[in-house]
Amino acid sequence: MPAALQLPSGYAERPLTLADAGAVTRVMAANELATLGEVHIEEADIVAEWQRPSFEVGPATVGVLAPTGELVGYAECSGGARADAAVHPDHWGRGIGTALAGWIGARAAELGEPVIGMPVPQGSPGDRLLESLGWFTRWESWVLVLPEDAAIPRRELPAAYAIRAATPHDHEQVWNVVEDAFLEWSEREREPYADWLATVVERPGAEPWNIRVVTDPEGVVVAAAVLVMTEDGREGYVSKLATRKDQRNRGLAQALLADAFGVARAHGAPRATLSTDSRTGALDLYLHVGMQVEATWIHRAVRP
C-alpha cells in the first residue's frame, strides 16, 4: 500500500467507493471548467469505469477531504499505464496535486508498472505541475469536433457491405474488432470482455443504437463505432472507432463516422466529437470528414 499522502493541515485521505462517483465527478467538472472553460465529464463516465469487474475501487483510488469533509481531490491507478487525478480549483496551490502524483507513482511501483501516465490539457496547471515533477511527454492527443453547422459527409460502402445498429449477438465481434485494432498501437493488456460490456453496453444511459457496425457480404462485423450521448443530449461522442486490419482502405471507417454523426443528430445532438492521439495515425481521417481540432492534450508519464 502506498505511503500516506503528505497533505496540508486539516486535510485527510481515504479510499473511495462507487458511491463517491458523484463527488469525484464534481471535482473533475470544477477542474475542467477552470482549465478548459467547459465541462465534459459526466457521472456515467466514472460509474462505467468503476463498475468493471476487474476494477477494485478501494485499492485503486484515493480521495482527499477538506477540513469540512468535502471531497476536493482524487486519484486512481488500477494497473496498466494509465492513471487519473483531479483537484478542485479552490484548493490548488496547496500541494494536493503533488501528493496525488506521488501516490500514483507509488501505486504504479507497487503494481510493477514500468511507466505510468495521465492526460492533461496542454499548458494547463496540471500539465505544468507534472512537468515540474519530472513527468515527460509520451504522446499528444486531440479533441475534434464536427461544427454544428457542418454538413454530414456522405460516404458510400463497397457493394454488399451494410451499416446498422449492433445486436447483442454482435457484441463479442465488436469487442474483438475494437481490441485487435487498438492493441496494434496501445501498450496494454487486452481488455476483458466483461470489462468492455461494463463500459459500453452497461454504461448508464447507453442505448442499443449507440453501437454501430459495418458488416461484410457474409454478415460478419468488420468495423465498429461506439457512440456516447451526453446527458443533456447535445453531443454525440464517438468513443471507439475501429476497422479489422484486412478490411482497411475501403472507406469503412469514414462511412461509420458519417453514420454516427447522422445518428447523433437524428437523436437531437447538434455536436459530434471524438478524440485521437499521435500513436494512431488517424488524425487525417477525421480532418477529411470535416472535423476540426478543438483542444490538444498531453499524455505525461513517469517511471516509478
mmCIF file of C-alpha atoms in Angstrom:
data_model
loop_
_atom_site.group_PDB
_atom_site.id
_atom_site.type_symbol
_atom_site.label_atom_id
_atom_site.label_comp_id
_atom_site.label_asym_id
_atom_site.label_seq_id
_atom_site.Cartn_x
_atom_site.Cartn_y
_atom_site.Cartn_z
ATOM 1 C CA MET A 1 0.000 0.000 0.000
ATOM 2 C CA PRO A 2 1.412 3.455 -0.927
ATOM 3 C CA ALA A 3 2.532 5.664 1.959
ATOM 4 C CA ALA A 4 0.108 8.208 3.392
ATOM 5 C CA LEU A 5 -0.303 11.413 1.404
ATOM 6 C CA GLN A 6 1.599 14.476 2.567
ATOM 7 C CA LEU A 7 -1.379 16.823 2.845
ATOM 8 C CA PRO A 8 -1.911 20.322 4.276
ATOM 9 C CA SER A 9 -3.019 20.545 7.898
ATOM 10 C CA GLY A 10 -6.667 19.617 8.342
ATOM 11 C CA TYR A 11 -6.921 17.621 5.105
ATOM 12 C CA ALA A 12 -7.384 13.857 5.160
ATOM 13 C CA GLU A 13 -7.311 10.930 2.761
ATOM 14 C CA ARG A 14 -9.469 7.838 2.367
ATOM 15 C CA PRO A 15 -10.136 5.120 -0.215
ATOM 16 C CA LEU A 16 -13.202 5.725 -2.375
ATOM 17 C CA THR A 17 -16.244 3.595 -3.205
ATOM 18 C CA LEU A 18 -18.632 3.520 -6.131
ATOM 19 C CA ALA A 19 -20.942 5.727 -4.061
ATOM 20 C CA ASP A 20 -18.319 8.501 -4.377
ATOM 21 C CA ALA A 21 -18.677 8.658 -8.171
ATOM 22 C CA GLY A 22 -20.851 11.782 -7.970
ATOM 23 C CA ALA A 23 -18.411 13.615 -5.690
ATOM 24 C CA VAL A 24 -15.474 12.682 -7.952
ATOM 25 C CA THR A 25 -17.435 13.920 -10.958
ATOM 26 C CA ARG A 26 -17.987 17.293 -9.256
ATOM 27 C CA VAL A 27 -14.264 17.664 -8.541
ATOM 28 C CA MET A 28 -13.352 16.771 -12.120
ATOM 29 C CA ALA A 29 -16.051 19.068 -13.523
ATOM 30 C CA ALA A 30 -14.791 22.034 -11.488
ATOM 31 C CA ASN A 31 -11.256 21.268 -12.640
ATOM 32 C CA GLU A 32 -12.328 21.092 -16.302
ATOM 33 C CA LEU A 33 -14.318 24.321 -16.053
ATOM 34 C CA ALA A 34 -11.341 26.182 -14.598
ATOM 35 C CA THR A 35 -8.908 24.664 -17.098
ATOM 36 C CA LEU A 36 -10.934 24.383 -20.312
ATOM 37 C CA GLY A 37 -13.812 26.778 -19.770
ATOM 38 C CA GLU A 38 -16.335 23.947 -20.214
ATOM 39 C CA VAL A 39 -17.255 20.618 -18.647
ATOM 40 C CA HIS A 40 -17.077 17.260 -20.405
ATOM 41 C CA ILE A 41 -17.028 14.727 -17.571
ATOM 42 C CA GLU A 42 -20.272 13.028 -16.519
ATOM 43 C CA GLU A 43 -21.005 10.729 -13.614
ATOM 44 C CA ALA A 44 -21.803 7.958 -16.091
ATOM 45 C CA ASP A 45 -18.163 8.094 -17.239
ATOM 46 C CA ILE A 46 -16.932 7.337 -13.721
ATOM 47 C CA VAL A 47 -19.566 4.708 -12.982
ATOM 48 C CA ALA A 48 -18.875 2.868 -16.253
ATOM 49 C CA GLU A 49 -15.160 2.612 -15.491
ATOM 50 C CA TRP A 50 -15.530 1.778 -11.801
ATOM 51 C CA GLN A 51 -18.171 -0.909 -12.344
ATOM 52 C CA ARG A 52 -15.786 -3.027 -14.415
ATOM 53 C CA PRO A 53 -15.411 -6.489 -12.822
ATOM 54 C CA SER A 54 -11.620 -6.129 -12.836
ATOM 55 C CA PHE A 55 -11.664 -2.746 -11.054
ATOM 56 C CA GLU A 56 -11.371 -2.777 -7.263
ATOM 57 C CA VAL A 57 -12.398 0.744 -6.353
ATOM 58 C CA GLY A 58 -10.981 0.851 -2.817
ATOM 59 C CA PRO A 59 -7.366 -0.206 -3.502
ATOM 60 C CA ALA A 60 -7.269 1.611 -6.856
ATOM 61 C CA THR A 61 -8.356 5.043 -5.604
ATOM 62 C CA VAL A 62 -7.637 7.680 -3.018
ATOM 63 C CA GLY A 63 -9.704 10.712 -2.105
ATOM 64 C CA VAL A 64 -8.634 13.949 -0.423
ATOM 65 C CA LEU A 65 -11.055 15.508 2.044
ATOM 66 C CA ALA A 66 -11.028 19.177 3.019
ATOM 67 C CA PRO A 67 -11.332 20.143 6.704
ATOM 68 C CA THR A 68 -15.085 20.483 6.049
ATOM 69 C CA GLY A 69 -15.234 16.809 4.985
ATOM 70 C CA GLU A 70 -15.909 17.633 1.329
ATOM 71 C CA LEU A 71 -14.048 15.634 -1.346
ATOM 72 C CA VAL A 72 -11.684 18.072 -3.088
ATOM 73 C CA GLY A 73 -9.173 15.769 -4.790
ATOM 74 C CA TYR A 74 -8.878 12.244 -6.063
ATOM 75 C CA ALA A 75 -6.569 9.871 -7.933
ATOM 76 C CA GLU A 76 -6.960 6.403 -9.381
ATOM 77 C CA CYS A 77 -4.444 3.823 -10.564
ATOM 78 C CA SER A 78 -5.637 0.267 -11.116
ATOM 79 C CA GLY A 79 -2.923 -1.287 -13.245
ATOM 80 C CA GLY A 80 -1.746 -0.650 -16.768
ATOM 81 C CA ALA A 81 -0.039 2.533 -17.886
ATOM 82 C CA ARG A 82 -2.981 4.913 -17.333
ATOM 83 C CA ALA A 83 -3.935 6.845 -14.202
ATOM 84 C CA ASP A 84 -6.224 9.808 -13.498
ATOM 85 C CA ALA A 85 -6.362 12.581 -10.916
ATOM 86 C CA ALA A 86 -8.002 15.937 -10.271
ATOM 87 C CA VAL A 87 -8.023 18.666 -7.630
ATOM 88 C CA HIS A 88 -10.817 21.172 -7.140
ATOM 89 C CA PRO A 89 -9.513 24.600 -8.261
ATOM 90 C CA ASP A 90 -10.498 26.165 -4.922
ATOM 91 C CA HIS A 91 -7.767 24.007 -3.394
ATOM 92 C CA TRP A 92 -4.998 24.449 -5.971
ATOM 93 C CA GLY A 93 -1.591 25.604 -4.777
ATOM 94 C CA ARG A 94 -1.621 23.658 -1.512
ATOM 95 C CA GLY A 95 0.446 20.659 -2.576
ATOM 96 C CA ILE A 96 -2.512 18.310 -3.074
ATOM 97 C CA GLY A 97 -1.722 17.678 -6.746
ATOM 98 C CA THR A 98 1.901 16.933 -5.887
ATOM 99 C CA ALA A 99 0.764 14.483 -3.201
ATOM 100 C CA LEU A 100 -1.598 12.723 -5.598
ATOM 101 C CA ALA A 101 1.103 12.477 -8.268
ATOM 102 C CA GLY A 102 3.352 10.859 -5.686
ATOM 103 C CA TRP A 103 0.590 8.423 -4.732
ATOM 104 C CA ILE A 104 0.128 7.456 -8.397
ATOM 105 C CA GLY A 105 3.846 6.765 -8.784
ATOM 106 C CA ALA A 106 3.949 4.701 -5.595
ATOM 107 C CA ARG A 107 0.829 2.747 -6.547
ATOM 108 C CA ALA A 108 2.239 2.023 -10.024
ATOM 109 C CA ALA A 109 5.512 0.816 -8.483
ATOM 110 C CA GLU A 110 3.533 -1.421 -6.121
ATOM 111 C CA LEU A 111 1.748 -2.927 -9.135
ATOM 112 C CA GLY A 112 5.015 -3.422 -11.018
ATOM 113 C CA GLU A 113 4.221 -0.954 -13.796
ATOM 114 C CA PRO A 114 7.364 0.306 -15.571
ATOM 115 C CA VAL A 115 5.691 3.575 -16.567
ATOM 116 C CA ILE A 116 2.505 5.374 -15.552
ATOM 117 C CA GLY A 117 0.875 8.407 -17.122
ATOM 118 C CA MET A 118 -2.233 10.530 -17.454
ATOM 119 C CA PRO A 119 -3.653 13.034 -19.956
ATOM 120 C CA VAL A 120 -3.688 16.754 -19.152
ATOM 121 C CA PRO A 121 -4.690 19.737 -21.301
ATOM 122 C CA GLN A 122 -1.615 21.225 -22.940
ATOM 123 C CA GLY A 123 -0.324 24.205 -20.965
ATOM 124 C CA SER A 124 -2.795 23.699 -18.109
ATOM 125 C CA PRO A 125 -1.858 23.960 -14.409
ATOM 126 C CA GLY A 126 -1.852 20.149 -14.284
ATOM 127 C CA ASP A 127 0.472 19.954 -17.276
ATOM 128 C CA ARG A 128 2.877 22.468 -15.736
ATOM 129 C CA LEU A 129 2.792 20.705 -12.362
ATOM 130 C CA LEU A 130 3.591 17.287 -13.789
ATOM 131 C CA GLU A 131 6.359 18.742 -15.947
ATOM 132 C CA SER A 132 7.882 20.343 -12.828
ATOM 133 C CA LEU A 133 7.765 16.938 -11.127
ATOM 134 C CA GLY A 134 9.727 15.324 -13.954
ATOM 135 C CA TRP A 135 6.853 13.702 -15.830
ATOM 136 C CA PHE A 136 7.746 13.518 -19.526
ATOM 137 C CA THR A 137 5.561 13.705 -22.651
ATOM 138 C CA ARG A 138 4.697 10.300 -24.122
ATOM 139 C CA TRP A 139 2.268 11.446 -26.816
ATOM 140 C CA GLU A 140 -0.177 14.146 -27.848
ATOM 141 C CA SER A 141 -3.923 13.738 -28.257
ATOM 142 C CA TRP A 142 -6.589 15.903 -29.811
ATOM 143 C CA VAL A 143 -10.280 16.504 -29.254
ATOM 144 C CA LEU A 144 -12.015 17.067 -32.579
ATOM 145 C CA VAL A 145 -15.473 18.426 -33.321
ATOM 146 C CA LEU A 146 -17.728 18.446 -36.344
ATOM 147 C CA PRO A 147 -19.083 22.017 -36.303
ATOM 148 C CA GLU A 148 -22.803 22.288 -35.632
ATOM 149 C CA ASP A 149 -23.454 23.951 -38.974
ATOM 150 C CA ALA A 150 -21.305 21.499 -40.970
ATOM 151 C CA ALA A 151 -22.967 19.156 -43.420
ATOM 152 C CA ILE A 152 -22.536 15.495 -42.555
ATOM 153 C CA PRO A 153 -20.367 13.975 -45.277
ATOM 154 C CA ARG A 154 -21.755 11.201 -47.475
ATOM 155 C CA ARG A 155 -19.612 8.095 -47.662
ATOM 156 C CA GLU A 156 -20.602 5.033 -49.672
ATOM 157 C CA LEU A 157 -19.813 1.460 -48.673
ATOM 158 C CA PRO A 158 -18.489 -1.230 -51.010
ATOM 159 C CA ALA A 159 -21.126 -3.423 -52.617
ATOM 160 C CA ALA A 160 -22.875 -5.845 -50.239
ATOM 161 C CA TYR A 161 -21.486 -4.127 -47.092
ATOM 162 C CA ALA A 162 -24.004 -2.595 -44.687
ATOM 163 C CA ILE A 163 -24.181 -0.319 -41.638
ATOM 164 C CA ARG A 164 -26.621 -0.932 -38.815
ATOM 165 C CA ALA A 165 -27.048 -0.849 -35.054
ATOM 166 C CA ALA A 166 -25.397 -3.755 -33.271
ATOM 167 C CA THR A 167 -27.438 -6.515 -31.680
ATOM 168 C CA PRO A 168 -26.414 -8.479 -28.564
ATOM 169 C CA HIS A 169 -25.306 -11.238 -30.931
ATOM 170 C CA ASP A 170 -22.724 -8.805 -32.370
ATOM 171 C CA HIS A 171 -21.198 -7.645 -29.090
ATOM 172 C CA GLU A 172 -18.354 -10.125 -28.873
ATOM 173 C CA GLN A 173 -17.450 -9.493 -32.510
ATOM 174 C CA VAL A 174 -17.408 -5.740 -31.849
ATOM 175 C CA TRP A 175 -15.177 -6.220 -28.808
ATOM 176 C CA ASN A 176 -12.727 -8.303 -30.859
ATOM 177 C CA VAL A 177 -12.615 -5.828 -33.753
ATOM 178 C CA VAL A 178 -12.020 -2.874 -31.405
ATOM 179 C CA GLU A 179 -9.457 -4.613 -29.204
ATOM 180 C CA ASP A 180 -7.498 -6.062 -32.132
ATOM 181 C CA ALA A 181 -7.269 -2.627 -33.726
ATOM 182 C CA PHE A 182 -6.379 -0.706 -30.558
ATOM 183 C CA LEU A 183 -3.751 -3.229 -29.485
ATOM 184 C CA GLU A 184 -1.812 -2.601 -32.696
ATOM 185 C CA TRP A 185 -0.500 0.621 -31.141
ATOM 186 C CA SER A 186 -1.579 0.622 -27.499
ATOM 187 C CA GLU A 187 0.792 -0.715 -24.815
ATOM 188 C CA ARG A 188 -1.617 -2.560 -22.522
ATOM 189 C CA GLU A 189 -3.188 -5.921 -21.895
ATOM 190 C CA ARG A 190 -6.306 -6.969 -23.789
ATOM 191 C CA GLU A 191 -9.414 -5.597 -22.091
ATOM 192 C CA PRO A 192 -11.548 -8.435 -20.711
ATOM 193 C CA TYR A 193 -14.869 -8.873 -22.480
ATOM 194 C CA ALA A 194 -16.745 -8.396 -19.195
ATOM 195 C CA ASP A 195 -14.992 -5.042 -18.678
ATOM 196 C CA TRP A 196 -15.901 -3.968 -22.205
ATOM 197 C CA LEU A 197 -19.545 -4.804 -21.560
ATOM 198 C CA ALA A 198 -19.461 -2.787 -18.321
ATOM 199 C CA THR A 199 -18.091 0.351 -20.003
ATOM 200 C CA VAL A 200 -20.089 0.176 -23.245
ATOM 201 C CA VAL A 201 -23.258 -1.930 -23.088
ATOM 202 C CA GLU A 202 -23.927 -1.401 -19.371
ATOM 203 C CA ARG A 203 -22.826 2.238 -19.228
ATOM 204 C CA PRO A 204 -25.548 4.322 -17.548
ATOM 205 C CA GLY A 205 -27.772 5.789 -20.265
ATOM 206 C CA ALA A 206 -26.473 3.516 -23.034
ATOM 207 C CA GLU A 207 -28.923 2.561 -25.783
ATOM 208 C CA PRO A 208 -28.678 -0.357 -28.259
ATOM 209 C CA TRP A 209 -28.340 2.033 -31.206
ATOM 210 C CA ASN A 210 -25.176 3.551 -29.693
ATOM 211 C CA ILE A 211 -23.071 0.690 -31.092
ATOM 212 C CA ARG A 212 -22.770 0.926 -34.882
ATOM 213 C CA VAL A 213 -21.319 -1.820 -37.073
ATOM 214 C CA VAL A 214 -20.327 -2.458 -40.652
ATOM 215 C CA THR A 215 -20.914 -6.000 -41.874
ATOM 216 C CA ASP A 216 -19.291 -7.687 -44.873
ATOM 217 C CA PRO A 217 -21.201 -9.649 -47.555
ATOM 218 C CA GLU A 218 -21.322 -12.681 -45.222
ATOM 219 C CA GLY A 219 -22.793 -10.608 -42.378
ATOM 220 C CA VAL A 220 -19.601 -10.613 -40.279
ATOM 221 C CA VAL A 221 -18.780 -7.467 -38.268
ATOM 222 C CA VAL A 222 -15.667 -5.924 -39.822
ATOM 223 C CA ALA A 223 -15.818 -2.387 -38.398
ATOM 224 C CA ALA A 224 -17.465 -0.789 -35.400
ATOM 225 C CA ALA A 225 -18.071 2.523 -33.667
ATOM 226 C CA VAL A 226 -19.357 3.306 -30.190
ATOM 227 C CA LEU A 227 -21.393 6.487 -29.782
ATOM 228 C CA VAL A 228 -21.843 8.056 -26.331
ATOM 229 C CA MET A 229 -24.610 10.627 -25.982
ATOM 230 C CA THR A 230 -24.164 13.292 -23.288
ATOM 231 C CA GLU A 231 -26.743 13.576 -20.530
ATOM 232 C CA ASP A 232 -28.083 16.849 -21.919
ATOM 233 C CA GLY A 233 -28.448 15.264 -25.366
ATOM 234 C CA ARG A 234 -26.443 17.997 -27.097
ATOM 235 C CA GLU A 235 -23.369 15.995 -28.025
ATOM 236 C CA GLY A 236 -22.610 12.640 -29.567
ATOM 237 C CA TYR A 237 -19.090 11.455 -28.723
ATOM 238 C CA VAL A 238 -17.540 8.654 -30.785
ATOM 239 C CA SER A 239 -15.587 6.867 -28.064
ATOM 240 C CA LYS A 240 -14.387 3.957 -30.213
ATOM 241 C CA LEU A 241 -13.834 3.515 -33.938
ATOM 242 C CA ALA A 242 -12.085 0.507 -35.447
ATOM 243 C CA THR A 243 -11.811 -1.469 -38.669
ATOM 244 C CA ARG A 244 -10.489 -5.016 -38.976
ATOM 245 C CA LYS A 245 -6.976 -4.917 -40.419
ATOM 246 C CA ASP A 246 -7.779 -6.879 -43.571
ATOM 247 C CA GLN A 247 -10.755 -4.602 -44.331
ATOM 248 C CA ARG A 248 -8.991 -1.237 -44.290
ATOM 249 C CA ASN A 249 -8.649 1.259 -47.157
ATOM 250 C CA ARG A 250 -12.221 0.572 -48.285
ATOM 251 C CA GLY A 251 -13.783 3.652 -46.696
ATOM 252 C CA LEU A 252 -15.474 1.720 -43.873
ATOM 253 C CA ALA A 253 -14.260 3.991 -41.068
ATOM 254 C CA GLN A 254 -15.337 7.159 -42.848
ATOM 255 C CA ALA A 255 -18.746 5.641 -43.595
ATOM 256 C CA LEU A 256 -19.117 4.676 -39.925
ATOM 257 C CA LEU A 257 -18.208 8.186 -38.805
ATOM 258 C CA ALA A 258 -20.765 9.725 -41.137
ATOM 259 C CA ASP A 259 -23.351 7.243 -39.853
ATOM 260 C CA ALA A 260 -22.533 8.030 -36.210
ATOM 261 C CA PHE A 261 -22.766 11.778 -36.851
ATOM 262 C CA GLY A 262 -26.125 11.295 -38.569
ATOM 263 C CA VAL A 263 -27.493 9.106 -35.782
ATOM 264 C CA ALA A 264 -26.390 11.653 -33.167
ATOM 265 C CA ARG A 265 -28.165 14.466 -34.994
ATOM 266 C CA ALA A 266 -31.254 12.324 -35.532
ATOM 267 C CA HIS A 267 -31.409 11.958 -31.741
ATOM 268 C CA GLY A 268 -31.126 15.710 -31.203
ATOM 269 C CA ALA A 269 -27.368 16.237 -30.726
ATOM 270 C CA PRO A 270 -26.046 19.154 -32.821
ATOM 271 C CA ARG A 271 -22.399 18.471 -31.840
ATOM 272 C CA ALA A 272 -20.313 15.439 -32.782
ATOM 273 C CA THR A 273 -16.906 14.895 -31.184
ATOM 274 C CA LEU A 274 -14.159 12.330 -30.743
ATOM 275 C CA SER A 275 -10.547 12.144 -29.642
ATOM 276 C CA THR A 276 -7.441 10.537 -31.092
ATOM 277 C CA ASP A 277 -3.734 10.636 -30.359
ATOM 278 C CA SER A 278 -0.400 10.660 -32.132
ATOM 279 C CA ARG A 279 0.056 6.889 -31.766
ATOM 280 C CA THR A 280 -2.851 6.030 -34.060
ATOM 281 C CA GLY A 281 -2.033 7.985 -37.217
ATOM 282 C CA ALA A 282 -5.779 8.610 -37.595
ATOM 283 C CA LEU A 283 -5.867 12.406 -37.366
ATOM 284 C CA ASP A 284 -6.045 12.889 -41.136
ATOM 285 C CA LEU A 285 -9.039 10.552 -41.358
ATOM 286 C CA TYR A 286 -11.039 12.827 -39.089
ATOM 287 C CA LEU A 287 -9.897 16.009 -40.789
ATOM 288 C CA HIS A 288 -11.009 14.528 -44.140
ATOM 289 C CA VAL A 289 -14.591 14.227 -42.926
ATOM 290 C CA GLY A 290 -14.681 17.891 -41.907
ATOM 291 C CA MET A 291 -13.747 17.685 -38.235
ATOM 292 C CA GLN A 292 -11.676 20.402 -36.576
ATOM 293 C CA VAL A 293 -9.213 20.231 -33.683
ATOM 294 C CA GLU A 294 -10.825 21.811 -30.613
ATOM 295 C CA ALA A 295 -8.249 21.032 -27.901
ATOM 296 C CA THR A 296 -4.805 19.478 -27.525
ATOM 297 C CA TRP A 297 -3.878 17.237 -24.599
ATOM 298 C CA ILE A 298 -0.518 15.884 -23.473
ATOM 299 C CA HIS A 299 -0.055 12.416 -22.021
ATOM 300 C CA ARG A 300 2.522 12.951 -19.278
ATOM 301 C CA ALA A 301 4.205 9.953 -17.700
ATOM 302 C CA VAL A 302 6.796 8.954 -15.142
ATOM 303 C CA ARG A 303 8.832 5.821 -14.463
ATOM 304 C CA PRO A 304 8.168 4.882 -10.826
#
